[in-house]
Short mmCIF file of C-alpha atoms in Angstrom, two decimals:
data_model
loop_
_atom_site.label_atom_id
_atom_site.label_comp_id
_atom_site.label_asym_id
_atom_site.label_seq_id
_atom_site.Cartn_x
_atom_site.Cartn_y
_atom_site.Cartn_z
CA MET M 29 -33.77 7.19 -56.58
CA LYS M 30 -30.28 8.40 -57.58
CA LYS M 31 -28.19 6.09 -59.68
CA LEU M 32 -24.58 5.77 -58.55
CA ILE M 33 -21.43 4.74 -60.34
CA LEU M 34 -18.28 4.28 -58.27
CA ASP M 35 -15.03 4.86 -60.10
CA LEU M 36 -12.52 3.09 -57.88
CA ASP M 37 -8.86 2.17 -57.53
CA THR M 38 -9.93 -0.34 -54.94
CA GLY M 39 -7.83 -0.02 -51.88
CA VAL M 40 -8.92 0.06 -48.22
CA ASP M 41 -10.97 3.29 -48.23
CA ASP M 42 -12.51 2.40 -51.62
CA CYS M 43 -13.73 -0.82 -49.95
CA LEU M 44 -15.33 1.27 -47.22
CA ALA M 45 -16.81 3.66 -49.81
CA LEU M 46 -18.33 0.71 -51.67
CA ALA M 47 -19.81 -0.62 -48.41
CA TYR M 48 -21.23 2.77 -47.54
CA ALA M 49 -22.91 3.05 -50.93
CA LEU M 50 -24.37 -0.47 -50.80
CA GLY M 51 -25.64 0.25 -47.33
CA SER M 52 -27.48 3.46 -48.46
CA PRO M 53 -31.15 2.94 -49.41
CA GLU M 54 -31.30 6.39 -51.14
CA VAL M 55 -29.19 5.21 -54.10
CA GLU M 56 -28.85 2.30 -56.50
CA VAL M 57 -25.31 1.35 -57.42
CA ILE M 58 -25.51 0.54 -61.10
CA GLY M 59 -21.85 -0.19 -61.71
CA VAL M 60 -18.28 0.03 -60.67
CA THR M 61 -15.53 1.30 -62.96
CA GLY M 62 -11.95 0.45 -62.28
CA THR M 63 -8.72 2.39 -62.59
CA PHE M 64 -5.10 2.40 -61.39
CA GLY M 65 -3.88 4.18 -58.27
CA ASN M 66 -3.68 2.40 -54.92
CA VAL M 67 -3.00 -0.79 -56.87
CA GLN M 68 -2.68 -1.88 -60.48
CA ARG M 69 -5.98 -1.54 -62.32
CA ASP M 70 -6.54 -5.31 -62.73
CA THR M 71 -5.89 -5.88 -58.94
CA GLY M 72 -8.43 -3.21 -58.14
CA ILE M 73 -10.97 -4.70 -60.42
CA GLN M 74 -10.54 -8.13 -58.78
CA ASN M 75 -10.92 -6.48 -55.39
CA SER M 76 -14.09 -4.81 -56.49
CA LEU M 77 -15.57 -8.03 -57.87
CA SER M 78 -14.63 -9.93 -54.69
CA LEU M 79 -16.00 -7.27 -52.40
CA LEU M 80 -19.29 -7.09 -54.28
CA ASP M 81 -19.65 -10.85 -53.93
CA LEU M 82 -18.68 -10.64 -50.19
CA PHE M 83 -21.37 -8.00 -49.70
CA GLY M 84 -24.01 -10.07 -51.52
CA HIS M 85 -24.26 -7.90 -54.64
CA HIS M 86 -23.24 -10.32 -57.39
CA ASN M 87 -25.38 -8.53 -59.99
CA ILE M 88 -23.50 -5.20 -60.02
CA PRO M 89 -21.21 -5.07 -63.03
CA VAL M 90 -17.54 -3.94 -62.99
CA PHE M 91 -15.93 -2.28 -66.00
CA ALA M 92 -12.22 -1.96 -66.68
CA GLY M 93 -10.92 1.56 -67.27
CA ALA M 94 -7.56 3.25 -67.60
CA SER M 95 -4.48 1.34 -66.53
CA HIS M 96 -2.19 4.37 -66.53
CA ALA M 97 -2.20 8.14 -66.72
CA PHE M 98 -2.89 10.15 -69.86
CA GLN M 99 0.75 10.97 -70.59
CA ARG M 100 2.25 7.65 -69.54
CA SER M 101 2.35 4.13 -71.00
CA THR M 102 2.79 2.25 -67.80
CA PHE M 103 2.00 2.49 -64.05
CA THR M 104 3.98 1.44 -61.02
CA VAL M 105 2.37 1.31 -57.55
CA GLN M 106 4.10 3.77 -55.21
CA GLU M 107 5.71 2.33 -52.10
CA ALA M 108 3.60 4.73 -49.98
CA SER M 109 0.42 3.17 -51.48
CA ALA M 110 1.66 -0.31 -50.71
CA LEU M 111 2.38 0.77 -47.10
CA ILE M 112 -1.08 2.29 -46.63
CA HIS M 113 -3.20 -0.19 -48.57
CA GLY M 114 -1.07 -3.34 -48.55
CA ARG M 115 0.37 -5.06 -51.64
CA ASN M 116 -3.04 -6.41 -52.54
CA GLY M 117 -4.91 -3.18 -51.84
CA LEU M 118 -6.90 -4.69 -48.96
CA GLY M 119 -4.32 -4.46 -46.18
CA ASP M 120 -2.88 -7.83 -47.28
CA VAL M 121 -6.13 -9.39 -45.92
CA HIS M 122 -7.19 -12.19 -48.32
CA ILE M 123 -10.92 -12.32 -48.90
CA PRO M 124 -12.74 -15.04 -50.97
CA GLN M 125 -11.95 -14.42 -54.65
CA SER M 126 -14.84 -13.83 -57.11
CA ASN M 127 -15.18 -16.01 -60.10
CA ARG M 128 -16.79 -13.19 -62.08
CA GLN M 129 -14.99 -11.19 -64.72
CA PRO M 130 -15.21 -7.54 -65.68
CA GLU M 131 -17.67 -6.61 -68.42
CA PRO M 132 -16.44 -6.47 -72.04
CA GLU M 133 -17.62 -2.86 -72.35
CA SER M 134 -15.00 -0.25 -71.33
CA ALA M 135 -15.42 2.00 -68.30
CA CYS M 136 -15.33 5.05 -70.59
CA ASP M 137 -18.20 3.76 -72.71
CA PHE M 138 -20.21 2.69 -69.66
CA LEU M 139 -19.85 6.13 -68.16
CA ILE M 140 -20.93 7.86 -71.38
CA LYS M 141 -23.88 5.51 -71.90
CA SER M 142 -25.07 5.87 -68.40
CA ALA M 143 -24.84 9.63 -68.40
CA LYS M 144 -27.03 9.72 -71.53
CA GLU M 145 -29.55 7.29 -69.99
CA TYR M 146 -29.87 8.81 -66.52
CA GLY M 147 -28.81 12.46 -66.93
CA GLU M 148 -28.75 14.49 -63.70
CA ASN M 149 -30.14 11.49 -61.80
CA LEU M 150 -26.76 9.91 -62.21
CA VAL M 151 -23.93 10.65 -59.76
CA ILE M 152 -20.39 9.46 -60.55
CA VAL M 153 -18.17 9.27 -57.47
CA ALA M 154 -14.53 9.01 -58.44
CA THR M 155 -12.08 8.07 -55.66
CA GLY M 156 -8.93 7.45 -57.65
CA PRO M 157 -7.16 9.29 -60.45
CA MET M 158 -9.60 11.16 -62.85
CA THR M 159 -8.44 9.35 -65.94
CA ASN M 160 -11.64 7.49 -66.75
CA LEU M 161 -13.58 10.73 -66.39
CA ALA M 162 -11.11 12.55 -68.67
CA GLN M 163 -11.42 9.87 -71.29
CA ALA M 164 -15.24 10.17 -71.25
CA LEU M 165 -14.94 13.94 -71.63
CA GLU M 166 -12.57 13.51 -74.50
CA LYS M 167 -14.77 10.94 -76.31
CA ASP M 168 -18.11 12.66 -75.71
CA PRO M 169 -18.06 16.50 -75.70
CA GLY M 170 -21.52 16.61 -74.10
CA PHE M 171 -20.62 14.31 -71.20
CA HIS M 172 -19.76 17.20 -68.85
CA ASN M 173 -23.33 18.55 -69.00
CA ARG M 174 -25.23 15.35 -68.35
CA CYS M 175 -24.48 14.07 -64.90
CA GLN M 176 -23.25 14.98 -61.43
CA ILE M 177 -19.60 14.30 -60.56
CA VAL M 178 -18.18 14.02 -57.07
CA ILE M 179 -14.44 13.37 -56.63
CA MET M 180 -12.24 12.47 -53.71
CA GLY M 181 -9.05 14.40 -54.43
CA GLY M 182 -7.14 17.55 -54.04
CA ALA M 183 -6.53 19.99 -51.16
CA LEU M 184 -7.24 23.67 -51.15
CA THR M 185 -6.58 24.95 -47.62
CA ILE M 186 -4.10 22.41 -46.21
CA PRO M 187 -0.94 20.69 -47.50
CA GLY M 188 -1.09 17.62 -49.70
CA ASN M 189 -0.37 14.08 -48.59
CA CYS M 190 2.29 13.36 -51.24
CA ASN M 191 4.22 16.61 -50.81
CA PRO M 192 3.32 20.09 -49.66
CA VAL M 193 1.04 20.69 -52.67
CA GLN M 194 0.04 17.29 -54.03
CA GLU M 195 -2.87 15.08 -52.98
CA ALA M 196 -2.43 11.47 -53.97
CA ASN M 197 -5.31 10.96 -56.39
CA ILE M 198 -4.54 14.21 -58.31
CA SER M 199 -0.83 13.35 -58.33
CA GLN M 200 -1.40 10.10 -60.18
CA ASP M 201 -2.74 11.93 -63.26
CA PRO M 202 -2.67 15.78 -62.96
CA GLU M 203 -3.49 16.24 -66.64
CA ALA M 204 -6.76 14.27 -66.24
CA ALA M 205 -7.80 16.25 -63.18
CA ASP M 206 -6.98 19.52 -64.87
CA ALA M 207 -9.07 18.50 -67.91
CA LEU M 208 -11.98 17.72 -65.67
CA PHE M 209 -11.83 21.03 -63.77
CA ARG M 210 -11.52 23.02 -67.03
CA SER M 211 -14.23 21.13 -68.84
CA GLY M 212 -17.13 23.08 -67.42
CA ALA M 213 -18.48 19.96 -65.66
CA LYS M 214 -20.16 20.60 -62.34
CA VAL M 215 -17.79 18.93 -59.92
CA THR M 216 -17.95 18.56 -56.12
CA MET M 217 -14.40 18.20 -54.70
CA ILE M 218 -14.05 16.31 -51.43
CA GLY M 219 -10.44 16.89 -50.54
CA LEU M 220 -8.10 16.52 -47.64
CA ASP M 221 -9.59 19.73 -46.19
CA VAL M 222 -12.50 17.61 -44.93
CA THR M 223 -11.52 13.94 -45.22
CA LEU M 224 -8.77 14.35 -42.58
CA GLN M 225 -11.43 15.63 -40.19
CA THR M 226 -13.29 12.26 -40.40
CA LEU M 227 -11.37 9.60 -38.53
CA LEU M 228 -11.94 5.96 -37.65
CA THR M 229 -10.36 4.07 -34.72
CA TYR M 230 -10.06 0.57 -33.38
CA GLU M 231 -13.17 1.19 -31.35
CA GLU M 232 -15.34 1.21 -34.49
CA THR M 233 -13.72 -1.90 -35.99
CA ALA M 234 -14.23 -3.74 -32.69
CA ALA M 235 -17.97 -3.00 -33.09
CA TRP M 236 -17.91 -4.64 -36.50
CA ARG M 237 -16.26 -7.73 -35.12
CA GLU M 238 -19.18 -8.02 -32.61
CA ILE M 239 -21.48 -8.39 -35.56
CA GLY M 240 -19.95 -11.86 -36.15
CA THR M 241 -20.43 -12.32 -39.88
CA PRO M 242 -17.45 -13.29 -41.95
CA ALA M 243 -17.88 -10.07 -43.96
CA ALA M 244 -17.73 -7.97 -40.81
CA ASN M 245 -14.54 -9.69 -39.68
CA TYR M 246 -12.91 -9.26 -43.07
CA VAL M 247 -13.78 -5.56 -43.16
CA ALA M 248 -12.58 -5.06 -39.58
CA ASP M 249 -9.27 -6.74 -40.44
CA ILE M 250 -8.85 -4.69 -43.63
CA THR M 251 -9.60 -1.44 -41.79
CA ASP M 252 -7.31 -2.27 -38.86
CA SER M 253 -4.43 -2.48 -41.33
CA TYR M 254 -5.32 0.97 -42.51
CA ILE M 255 -5.39 2.36 -38.94
CA ARG M 256 -1.97 0.80 -38.27
CA ALA M 257 -0.56 2.45 -41.43
CA TYR M 258 -1.91 5.84 -40.28
CA GLY M 259 -0.25 5.24 -36.91
CA THR M 260 3.01 5.20 -38.86
CA ILE M 261 2.52 8.03 -41.41
CA ALA M 262 0.33 10.40 -39.39
CA PRO M 263 0.21 9.43 -35.71
CA TYR M 264 -0.94 12.90 -34.70
CA LEU M 265 -4.42 12.24 -36.33
CA GLY M 266 -5.39 9.50 -33.89
CA GLY M 267 -7.08 7.35 -36.54
CA CYS M 268 -7.39 6.72 -40.21
CA GLY M 269 -8.91 9.26 -42.65
CA LEU M 270 -12.20 8.21 -44.28
CA HIS M 271 -11.42 9.84 -47.56
CA ASP M 272 -13.45 7.82 -50.08
CA PRO M 273 -16.50 7.05 -47.93
CA LEU M 274 -16.92 10.76 -47.18
CA ALA M 275 -17.09 11.46 -50.92
CA VAL M 276 -19.87 8.86 -51.29
CA ALA M 277 -21.69 10.20 -48.16
CA ILE M 278 -21.71 13.79 -49.48
CA ALA M 279 -22.77 12.59 -52.94
CA ILE M 280 -25.80 11.11 -51.19
CA ASP M 281 -26.35 13.88 -48.64
CA PRO M 282 -24.65 17.22 -49.52
CA SER M 283 -25.90 18.75 -46.25
CA LEU M 284 -23.07 16.92 -44.43
CA ALA M 285 -20.67 19.65 -45.70
CA SER M 286 -20.42 23.28 -46.55
CA PHE M 287 -18.84 24.44 -49.76
CA PHE M 288 -16.78 27.15 -51.41
CA GLU M 289 -17.70 27.66 -55.09
CA THR M 290 -14.87 28.51 -57.46
CA ASN M 291 -13.20 27.57 -60.74
CA LEU M 292 -10.16 25.30 -60.26
CA LYS M 293 -7.15 24.20 -62.21
CA VAL M 294 -4.33 21.78 -61.56
CA ASP M 295 -0.79 23.08 -61.88
CA LEU M 296 1.00 20.87 -64.47
CA GLU M 297 4.58 22.26 -64.19
CA GLU M 298 7.10 21.98 -61.40
CA PRO M 299 7.64 23.03 -58.64
CA PHE M 300 3.89 22.87 -57.98
CA ARG M 301 2.84 20.04 -60.28
CA GLY M 302 -0.35 18.42 -58.95
CA ARG M 303 -1.57 21.40 -56.92
CA THR M 304 -5.33 22.07 -56.98
CA ILE M 305 -5.79 25.84 -56.95
CA GLY M 306 -8.08 28.57 -58.21
CA ASP M 307 -7.88 29.34 -61.94
CA GLU M 308 -6.81 32.92 -62.19
CA HIS M 309 -8.12 33.20 -65.77
CA ARG M 310 -11.62 32.32 -64.62
CA LEU M 311 -11.47 34.21 -61.29
CA ASN M 312 -14.26 36.68 -62.32
CA ASP M 313 -16.32 34.25 -64.33
CA PRO M 314 -19.75 34.21 -62.61
CA ASN M 315 -20.18 30.54 -63.65
CA LYS M 316 -18.44 28.68 -60.86
CA THR M 317 -18.11 25.03 -61.82
CA VAL M 318 -16.49 23.50 -58.73
CA LYS M 319 -17.81 23.23 -55.19
CA VAL M 320 -15.04 22.55 -52.73
CA ALA M 321 -16.05 21.04 -49.36
CA LEU M 322 -14.33 23.08 -46.61
CA GLU M 323 -16.30 22.07 -43.51
CA VAL M 324 -17.90 18.78 -42.58
CA ASN M 325 -20.26 17.56 -39.85
CA ALA M 326 -17.87 14.84 -38.85
CA GLU M 327 -19.96 13.55 -35.90
CA LEU M 328 -23.06 13.07 -38.05
CA PHE M 329 -21.04 11.49 -40.88
CA LEU M 330 -19.43 8.97 -38.60
CA LYS M 331 -22.82 8.02 -37.13
CA GLU M 332 -24.15 7.43 -40.59
CA PHE M 333 -21.00 5.63 -41.64
CA MET M 334 -21.25 3.17 -38.81
CA HIS M 335 -24.97 2.66 -39.17
CA ARG M 336 -24.94 2.08 -42.87
CA ILE M 337 -21.90 -0.18 -43.07
CA SER M 338 -22.89 -2.17 -39.96
CA THR M 339 -26.35 -2.72 -41.43
CA LEU M 340 -24.79 -4.05 -44.66
CA LEU M 341 -22.35 -6.33 -42.77
CA ARG M 342 -25.16 -7.83 -40.73
CA SER M 343 -27.00 -8.76 -43.93
CA CYS M 344 -23.97 -10.59 -45.42
CA THR M 345 -24.40 -14.39 -45.00
CA ILE M 346 -21.19 -15.65 -46.55
#
């Protein structure tokens, strides 16, 4: 059985990614690492702890990671993030708060230790900025060879969602993402190219409410806030993008997507800062380190998404 670590900046779609992973019998979630992004790091960590308790997984540890980007000393939540995810990261829905605390071990050290212990049987799915991964790469030069890494971030064939070239997770710490792509690590990139093809509507959240458990109602309320936000920022889509859950789904079942293999970099200078694009210096290198998802079986994914999360929500008794 694959071991899974989720590296989250726990907003709405991170909540759904966590639920998808916990509802997947093929994997064991061995920990959650927290970072900044959709919310401040500590808010995201509290969200992760509370969601794990809500979903009946009190035993899964949470580790505090980076609170800001490599080249910054502070972090401020962007207004766009607050609009999409709410001020609390969960659509301003207030779920029961966990009494648990994050582990004393840092996210970076937990990632390094787990990669050494589990090797290629470990999959790290990062759905926020890549800062925790970059810290692990910097501290342990062998980290990039030990485990599988799947990220939700970037855009290769379509515009970004921050500006014409920037995707949100990459934009939060372009240096960290660039370090990851250049490290030689085998990375699967699940970007906007495919995540905006996977959409959820009020029809699906209504089905969760029919389950009747408190957890199902909370998740339906949280997700409805996300759908409403998408109705404001991207009404042409007709639903909300399932960015982070798709990354988890493809980490579990790569056959859901088809991939373009290449070597990537992140532009670090204006006017294209934050752009994910092919590295011209490694264009002819036969060793391609990044697999970019460009097509997705959206129908099958949505079926699996609803089945796995609905099964989890039915099992929640609090």
